[in-house]
XYZ file of C-alpha atoms in Angstrom:
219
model
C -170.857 79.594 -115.939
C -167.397 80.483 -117.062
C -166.139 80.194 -113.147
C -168.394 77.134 -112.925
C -166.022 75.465 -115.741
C -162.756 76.533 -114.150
C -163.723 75.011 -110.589
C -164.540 71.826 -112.566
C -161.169 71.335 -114.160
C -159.458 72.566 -111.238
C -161.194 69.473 -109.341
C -160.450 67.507 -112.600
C -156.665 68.330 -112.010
C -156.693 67.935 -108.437
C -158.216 64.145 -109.006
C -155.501 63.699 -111.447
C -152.796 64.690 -109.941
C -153.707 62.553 -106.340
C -154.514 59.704 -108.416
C -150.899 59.560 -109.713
C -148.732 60.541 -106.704
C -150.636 57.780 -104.906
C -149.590 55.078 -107.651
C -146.227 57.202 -107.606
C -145.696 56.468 -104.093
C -147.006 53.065 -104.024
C -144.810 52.289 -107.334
C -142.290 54.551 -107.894
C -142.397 57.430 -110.968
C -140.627 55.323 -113.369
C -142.804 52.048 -112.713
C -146.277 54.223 -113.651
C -147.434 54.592 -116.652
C -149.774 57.416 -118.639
C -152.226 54.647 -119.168
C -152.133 53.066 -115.707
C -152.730 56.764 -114.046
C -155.518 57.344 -116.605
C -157.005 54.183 -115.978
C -157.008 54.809 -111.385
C -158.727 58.154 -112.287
C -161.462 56.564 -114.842
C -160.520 58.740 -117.745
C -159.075 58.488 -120.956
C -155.277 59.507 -121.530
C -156.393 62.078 -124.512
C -158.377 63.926 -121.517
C -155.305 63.295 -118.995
C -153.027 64.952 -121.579
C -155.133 67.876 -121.852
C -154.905 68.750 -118.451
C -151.487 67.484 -117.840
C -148.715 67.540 -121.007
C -145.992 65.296 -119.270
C -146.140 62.830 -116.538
C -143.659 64.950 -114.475
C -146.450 67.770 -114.178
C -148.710 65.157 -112.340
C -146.804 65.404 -109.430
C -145.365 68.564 -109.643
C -149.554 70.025 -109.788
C -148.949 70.420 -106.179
C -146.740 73.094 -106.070
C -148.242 74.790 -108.933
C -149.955 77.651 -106.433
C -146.156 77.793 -105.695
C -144.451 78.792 -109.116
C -145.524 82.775 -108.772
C -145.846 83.061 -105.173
C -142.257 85.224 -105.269
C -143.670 87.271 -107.456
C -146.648 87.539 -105.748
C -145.152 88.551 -102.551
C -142.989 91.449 -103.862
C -146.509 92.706 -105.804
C -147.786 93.009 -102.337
C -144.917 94.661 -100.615
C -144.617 97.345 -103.327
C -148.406 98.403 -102.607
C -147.401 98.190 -99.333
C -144.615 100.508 -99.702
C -142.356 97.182 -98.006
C -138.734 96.247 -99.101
C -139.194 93.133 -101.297
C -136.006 91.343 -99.748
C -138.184 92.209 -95.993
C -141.605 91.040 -97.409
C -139.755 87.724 -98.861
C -137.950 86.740 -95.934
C -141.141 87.311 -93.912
C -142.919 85.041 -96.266
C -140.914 81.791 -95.988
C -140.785 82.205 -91.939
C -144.445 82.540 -92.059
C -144.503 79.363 -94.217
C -141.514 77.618 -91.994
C -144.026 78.480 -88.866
C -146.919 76.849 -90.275
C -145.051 73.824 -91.570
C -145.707 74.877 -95.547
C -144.140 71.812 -97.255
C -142.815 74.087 -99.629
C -140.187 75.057 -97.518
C -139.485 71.335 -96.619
C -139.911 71.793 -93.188
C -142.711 69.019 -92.607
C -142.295 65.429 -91.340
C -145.890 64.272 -91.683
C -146.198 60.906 -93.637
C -147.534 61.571 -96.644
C -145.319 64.842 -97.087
C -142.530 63.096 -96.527
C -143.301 60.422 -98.415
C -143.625 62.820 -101.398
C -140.519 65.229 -100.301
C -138.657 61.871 -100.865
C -139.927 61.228 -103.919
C -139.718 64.536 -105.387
C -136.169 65.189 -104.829
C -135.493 61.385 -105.298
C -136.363 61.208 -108.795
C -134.013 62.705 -111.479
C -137.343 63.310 -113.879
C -139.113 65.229 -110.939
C -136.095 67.308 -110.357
C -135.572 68.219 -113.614
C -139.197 69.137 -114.255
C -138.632 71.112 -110.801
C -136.026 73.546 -112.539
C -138.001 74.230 -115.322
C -140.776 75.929 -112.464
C -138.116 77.355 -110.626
C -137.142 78.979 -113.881
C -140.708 80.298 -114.705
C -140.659 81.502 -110.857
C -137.565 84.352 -111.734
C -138.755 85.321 -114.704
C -142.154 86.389 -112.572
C -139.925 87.341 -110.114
C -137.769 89.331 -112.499
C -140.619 91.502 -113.439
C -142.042 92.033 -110.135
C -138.750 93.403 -109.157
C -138.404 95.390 -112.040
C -140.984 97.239 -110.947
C -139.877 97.971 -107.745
C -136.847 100.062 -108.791
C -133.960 100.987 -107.210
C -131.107 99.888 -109.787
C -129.256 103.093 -109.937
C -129.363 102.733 -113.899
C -131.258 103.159 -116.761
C -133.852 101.089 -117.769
C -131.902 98.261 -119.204
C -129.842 98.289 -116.142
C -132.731 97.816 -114.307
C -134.078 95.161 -115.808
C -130.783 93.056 -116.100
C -130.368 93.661 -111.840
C -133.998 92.204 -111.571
C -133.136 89.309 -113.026
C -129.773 89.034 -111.603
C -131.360 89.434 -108.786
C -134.803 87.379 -109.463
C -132.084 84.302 -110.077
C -130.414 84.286 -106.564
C -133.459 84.801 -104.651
C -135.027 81.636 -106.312
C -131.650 80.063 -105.599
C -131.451 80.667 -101.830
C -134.836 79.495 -101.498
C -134.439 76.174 -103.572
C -131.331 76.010 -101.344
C -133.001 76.577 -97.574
C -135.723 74.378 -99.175
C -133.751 71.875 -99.684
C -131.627 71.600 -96.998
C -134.780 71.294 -94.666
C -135.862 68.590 -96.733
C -132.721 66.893 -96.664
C -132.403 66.919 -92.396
C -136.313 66.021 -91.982
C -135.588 63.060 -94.660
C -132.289 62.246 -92.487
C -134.304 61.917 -89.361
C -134.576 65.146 -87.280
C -136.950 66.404 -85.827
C -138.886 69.246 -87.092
C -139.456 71.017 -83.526
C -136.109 71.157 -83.142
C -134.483 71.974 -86.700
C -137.324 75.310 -86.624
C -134.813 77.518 -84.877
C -132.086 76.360 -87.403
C -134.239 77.104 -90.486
C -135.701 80.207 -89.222
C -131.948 81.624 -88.404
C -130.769 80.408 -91.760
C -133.612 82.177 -93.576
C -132.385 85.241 -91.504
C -129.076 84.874 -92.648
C -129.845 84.367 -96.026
C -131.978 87.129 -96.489
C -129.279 89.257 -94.951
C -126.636 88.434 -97.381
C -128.978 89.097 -100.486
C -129.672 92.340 -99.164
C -125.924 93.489 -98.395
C -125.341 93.059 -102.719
C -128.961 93.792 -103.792
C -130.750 97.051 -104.011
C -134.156 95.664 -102.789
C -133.578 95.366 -99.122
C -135.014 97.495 -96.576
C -134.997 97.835 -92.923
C -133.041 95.181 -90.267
C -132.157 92.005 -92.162
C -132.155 90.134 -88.951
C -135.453 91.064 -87.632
């Protein structure tokens, strides 16, 4: 019963959130209100609030699977005795093969359409940073677990999250930047190569000043 419940409000939240991105995009963020989105998805805005505390998380409910993923990834490598820097960079050219929107390298309509208005509304970015800061503080403690400061235990932890903090910054940068071309016009076929080296080189230049790196940066 208990998972029953949780697949319910996950559809609940799902219905939410699609409801308002479409008057979002039809609209723009500023132009919708609370009560208009709670009136598209026939419930009241007490019971939109209690899945959803500010407007800004409406849209934002998409990348939610997103905010730990980091974190996730270096979990993975450490049972899999693989360098988290290796297992990361592996992960976004996975996702930049399979078009993940997360990595912004997606020109179909209605991702583009929301690409735009993520990173084209001041509220939405701002909410976006407040993820992306929830994101190295998962990440910190992942890597924290991984080892391989050369300290003590406080030195550890403070190169984690030095380190948590410009991983999350490179990818909100390559992210970006893809977003920014495909919004600009070119074509994703062609700008793959492009993002897949610059992931490469990235990745490289974290590992030259981090301690989580492992084998060839450039594979």
């Amino acid at each position: 019963m208990s998972g029953l419940r949780e697949l319910k409000k996950e559809r609940t939240r799902q219905t939410l959130s699609e409801a308002a991105i479409g008057l979002f995009l039809e609209k723009g963020f500023d132009a919708v209100s609370v009560a208009e989105i709670a009136a598209a998805a026939e419930v009241s805005k007490p019971t939109l609030f209690r899945y959803f505390p500010a407007k800004e998380d409406l849209a934002l409910y998409r990348f939610a699977d997103h905010e730990d993923e980091p974190a996730r990834v270096v979990a993975a490598a450490r049972e899999a005795g693989v360098a988290p820097l290796d297992a990361l960079r592996d992960h976004v050219l996975a996702g930049l093969a399979r078009r993940d929107p997360v990595t912004g390298l997606n020109d179909a309509p209605g991702v583009l359409a929301f690409l735009r208005l993520l990173y084209g509304t001041p509220a939405l970015v701002a909410r976006m940073s407040e993820y992306q800061g929830r994101s190295e503080e998962a990440l910190a403690e992942a890597l924290a677990g991984v080892g391989g400061s050369g300290g003590g235990e406080g030195s550890g932890t403070l190169v984690a999250r030095l380190a948590a903090a410009q991983i999350v910054a490179v990818l909100r940068v390559l992210a970006h930047d893809n977003v920014r071309r495909i919004t600009a016009g070119e074509n994703v076929e062609e700008l793959l190569p492009e993002a897949e080296a610059a992931t490469r080189e990235a990745f490289r230049r974290l590992a030259e000043g981090l301690p989580y790196g492992g084998g060839d940066a450039s594979s």
